[in-house]
Coordinates of C-alpha atoms in Angstrom, one line a residue:
M3 CA 102.4 124.7 87.8
L4 CA 102.5 123.6 83.9
I5 CA 105.8 122.8 82.4
L6 CA 105.0 123.6 78.9
I7 CA 106.4 121.8 75.6
P8 CA 108.4 124.0 73.3
G9 CA 105.4 125.9 71.1
L10 CA 102.7 124.9 73.7
T11 CA 101.6 128.1 75.2
S12 CA 98.5 127.1 76.9
I13 CA 96.8 124.2 78.9
P14 CA 95.6 121.4 76.5
P15 CA 91.7 121.1 76.5
L16 CA 90.5 118.6 79.0
W17 CA 89.6 116.0 76.3
L18 CA 93.1 116.2 75.3
Q19 CA 94.6 115.9 78.9
I20 CA 92.3 112.8 79.4
T21 CA 93.3 111.2 75.9
I22 CA 96.9 111.7 76.7
V23 CA 96.7 109.9 80.0
A24 CA 94.5 107.2 78.8
V25 CA 97.0 106.3 75.9
W26 CA 99.8 106.3 78.2
V27 CA 97.9 103.9 80.5
L28 CA 96.8 101.7 77.7
L29 CA 100.4 101.5 76.4
I30 CA 101.6 100.4 79.7
L31 CA 99.0 97.8 80.0
L32 CA 100.0 96.5 76.4
L33 CA 103.5 96.5 77.5
S34 CA 102.6 94.4 80.6
W35 CA 100.6 92.1 78.4
V36 CA 103.4 91.5 76.0
V37 CA 106.0 90.8 78.8
S38 CA 103.3 88.4 80.3
R39 CA 103.7 86.3 77.1
F40 CA 107.2 85.8 77.4
A41 CA 107.8 86.0 81.0
T42 CA 104.9 83.5 82.2
D43 CA 107.0 82.1 85.0
D44 CA 107.8 85.6 86.7
S45 CA 104.4 87.4 87.3
E46 CA 106.1 90.0 89.6
I47 CA 107.8 91.6 86.6
V48 CA 104.5 92.2 85.0
R49 CA 103.1 93.8 88.3
K50 CA 106.3 96.2 88.6
I51 CA 105.8 97.2 84.7
V52 CA 102.2 98.3 85.6
H53 CA 103.3 99.8 89.0
I54 CA 105.9 101.9 87.7
G55 CA 104.2 102.6 84.4
T56 CA 100.8 104.0 86.0
G57 CA 102.6 105.7 88.8
N58 CA 104.1 108.1 86.4
V59 CA 100.7 109.2 85.5
I60 CA 101.0 111.7 88.5
L61 CA 103.6 113.6 86.4
L62 CA 101.4 113.8 83.4
A63 CA 98.5 114.9 85.6
W64 CA 101.0 117.5 87.2
W65 CA 102.4 118.6 83.6
L66 CA 99.1 118.9 82.0
D67 CA 97.4 120.7 85.0
I68 CA 94.6 118.1 85.1
P69 CA 91.8 119.2 87.2
A70 CA 91.7 117.6 90.7
E71 CA 88.3 116.3 90.3
V72 CA 89.5 114.3 87.1
G73 CA 92.2 112.8 89.1
I74 CA 90.1 111.9 92.0
T75 CA 87.3 110.4 89.8
A76 CA 90.0 108.3 88.1
S77 CA 91.1 107.2 91.5
I78 CA 87.6 106.1 92.7
L79 CA 87.0 104.2 89.3
A80 CA 90.5 102.6 89.7
S81 CA 89.7 101.5 93.3
I82 CA 86.5 99.8 92.3
V83 CA 88.1 97.9 89.5
T84 CA 91.1 96.8 91.7
L85 CA 88.7 95.6 94.3
L86 CA 86.6 93.8 91.8
S87 CA 90.0 92.2 90.4
Y88 CA 90.8 90.3 93.7
R89 CA 87.5 88.2 93.1
L90 CA 87.3 88.3 89.3
P91 CA 89.9 87.9 86.5
I92 CA 89.8 91.6 85.4
L93 CA 93.5 92.3 85.9
P94 CA 95.0 88.8 85.2
G95 CA 99.0 89.0 85.9
I96 CA 98.4 92.1 88.2
N97 CA 96.3 90.8 90.8
S98 CA 95.9 87.2 91.3
V99 CA 92.4 86.1 92.4
G100 CA 92.4 85.7 96.2
R101 CA 95.8 87.2 96.4
Q102 CA 96.3 88.3 100.2
S103 CA 97.3 91.8 99.3
L104 CA 95.2 94.8 99.0
G105 CA 98.2 96.8 97.5
T106 CA 96.8 97.7 94.1
F107 CA 93.7 99.0 95.7
F108 CA 95.8 101.2 98.3
Y109 CA 97.9 102.4 95.4
A110 CA 94.8 103.7 93.7
V111 CA 93.3 105.3 96.8
S112 CA 96.6 107.1 97.5
F113 CA 96.6 108.8 94.1
G114 CA 93.2 110.2 94.8
I115 CA 93.9 111.5 98.4
L116 CA 97.1 113.1 97.2
V117 CA 95.5 114.7 94.2
A118 CA 92.8 116.2 96.2
W119 CA 95.0 117.3 99.2
F120 CA 97.8 119.0 97.2
W121 CA 95.8 120.1 94.2
H122 CA 93.7 122.1 96.6
L123 CA 96.9 123.7 98.2
Q124 CA 98.4 124.5 94.5
Q125 CA 101.5 122.3 95.7
P126 CA 101.3 119.5 93.4
Q127 CA 104.9 118.7 93.7
Y128 CA 104.3 116.9 97.0
A129 CA 101.5 114.7 95.5
A130 CA 104.2 113.7 92.9
I131 CA 106.9 113.0 95.6
G132 CA 104.4 110.6 97.4
I133 CA 103.4 108.7 94.3
M134 CA 106.9 108.7 92.7
V135 CA 108.4 107.5 95.9
M136 CA 106.2 104.6 96.0
T137 CA 106.4 104.1 92.3
W138 CA 110.2 104.0 91.8
G139 CA 111.4 103.1 95.5
D140 CA 109.0 100.4 96.1
G141 CA 109.1 99.1 92.6
L142 CA 112.8 98.8 92.2
A143 CA 113.2 97.6 95.8
A144 CA 111.0 94.6 95.0
L145 CA 112.9 93.7 91.9
V146 CA 116.5 94.1 93.3
G147 CA 115.2 92.4 96.8
Q148 CA 114.0 89.4 94.8
R149 CA 116.8 89.1 92.4
F150 CA 119.9 90.1 94.5
G151 CA 118.6 90.1 98.1
Q152 CA 120.9 87.8 100.0
H153 CA 120.8 89.4 103.4
K154 CA 117.4 88.8 104.8
Y155 CA 115.5 90.2 107.8
K156 CA 112.1 90.0 108.9
V157 CA 109.3 92.6 109.9
F158 CA 106.1 91.4 111.5
G159 CA 106.7 88.1 109.8
V160 CA 107.2 89.7 106.2
N161 CA 110.5 88.9 104.6
K162 CA 112.8 91.9 103.5
S163 CA 116.3 92.2 102.3
W164 CA 118.9 94.9 102.9
E165 CA 119.6 95.1 99.5
G166 CA 115.9 95.9 98.6
S167 CA 115.8 98.2 101.5
L168 CA 118.9 100.0 100.2
T169 CA 117.5 100.4 96.7
M170 CA 114.3 102.0 98.2
T171 CA 116.2 104.5 100.3
L172 CA 118.5 105.7 97.3
A173 CA 115.5 105.7 94.9
S174 CA 113.4 107.7 97.4
Y175 CA 116.3 110.2 97.9
M176 CA 116.7 110.6 94.2
V177 CA 113.0 111.1 93.3
S178 CA 112.4 113.7 96.2
S179 CA 115.5 115.5 95.3
L180 CA 114.8 115.9 91.6
I181 CA 111.3 117.1 92.1
L182 CA 112.3 119.6 94.8
L183 CA 115.2 120.9 93.0
G184 CA 112.8 121.3 89.6
I185 CA 110.7 123.5 91.9
Q186 CA 112.9 125.5 94.3
G187 CA 116.6 125.1 93.1
N188 CA 119.5 124.1 94.9
I189 CA 118.9 125.0 98.5
W190 CA 120.1 122.9 101.5
Q191 CA 116.6 122.3 102.7
I192 CA 116.0 119.9 99.8
W193 CA 118.8 117.6 100.7
V194 CA 117.6 117.5 104.2
V195 CA 114.1 116.9 103.4
S196 CA 114.9 114.4 100.8
L197 CA 117.2 112.3 103.2
A198 CA 114.1 112.3 105.7
V199 CA 111.7 111.4 103.3
A200 CA 113.8 108.6 102.0
I201 CA 114.6 107.0 105.5
A202 CA 110.7 107.4 106.5
A203 CA 109.7 105.7 103.3
T204 CA 112.1 102.9 103.7
G205 CA 110.9 102.3 107.2
L206 CA 107.1 102.4 105.9
E207 CA 107.9 100.2 103.0
A208 CA 109.4 97.5 105.4
V209 CA 105.9 97.3 107.3
S210 CA 103.9 96.1 104.2
L211 CA 101.3 93.9 105.6
L212 CA 98.5 93.1 103.2
G213 CA 100.0 96.0 100.9
I214 CA 99.4 98.7 103.4
D215 CA 102.7 100.2 102.3
N216 CA 101.0 101.2 99.1
L217 CA 99.0 103.8 101.2
T218 CA 101.4 104.7 103.9
V219 CA 104.4 105.3 101.8
P220 CA 103.0 107.6 99.5
L221 CA 100.8 109.5 102.1
G222 CA 103.8 109.5 104.6
S223 CA 106.3 110.6 102.1
A224 CA 104.3 113.4 100.7
S225 CA 103.2 115.0 104.2
L226 CA 106.6 114.6 105.4
A227 CA 108.0 116.4 102.5
F228 CA 105.5 119.1 102.7
V229 CA 105.7 119.7 106.7
L230 CA 109.5 119.7 106.6
M231 CA 109.7 122.2 103.8
Q232 CA 107.4 124.5 105.3
L233 CA 109.2 124.4 108.7
L234 CA 112.6 124.7 107.3
S235 CA 111.8 127.3 104.7
A236 CA 110.4 129.4 107.4
N237 CA 113.6 129.6 109.2

């Protein structure tokens, strides 16, 4: 489904689609570089700028109706680059060399899987839900948890905060609701599904060993939203 700009009556050519996405990513990387110059003591801010900024590419891909093969290819290339960045200073400030997390890699992989799955089904809204829940939910949860998290708990030895988890729940609920409302209008199933997705995403985010939540949250959120909407809409 393509949401057209006023005056735009057809899908842009592929070269323009790729150019728009590439410019967006370059602007995010430029912003992260500028911020890193002034926030050298807080690399988490830089990582979350890239995390949130690049995650919104899924909306551009959906809006521009970018072919699935383009999204999958981009995901593969990004996955290779992120793997190399754990050993080489390719993405300084985003991945630290030797950092004990594969989160960035899982993030790139999840994008490709969701595009391959839901573009094929012609249901891109569910791919958008998966990525945007991770983008905004996890991104804001990390920032709030680090800045304001006073009430701590542990899951498999990983420190979490109730403030961060609550932020994850609220952001995931808002993201899921807005995307589904934009597609199907105001029906009761949307609120039920969005709540279920928010709770599930928060639980999956809490189990974040080695950054695995960057894979489980997008895939879990998207698949749960898809299955529940099919079941509830059928009744």
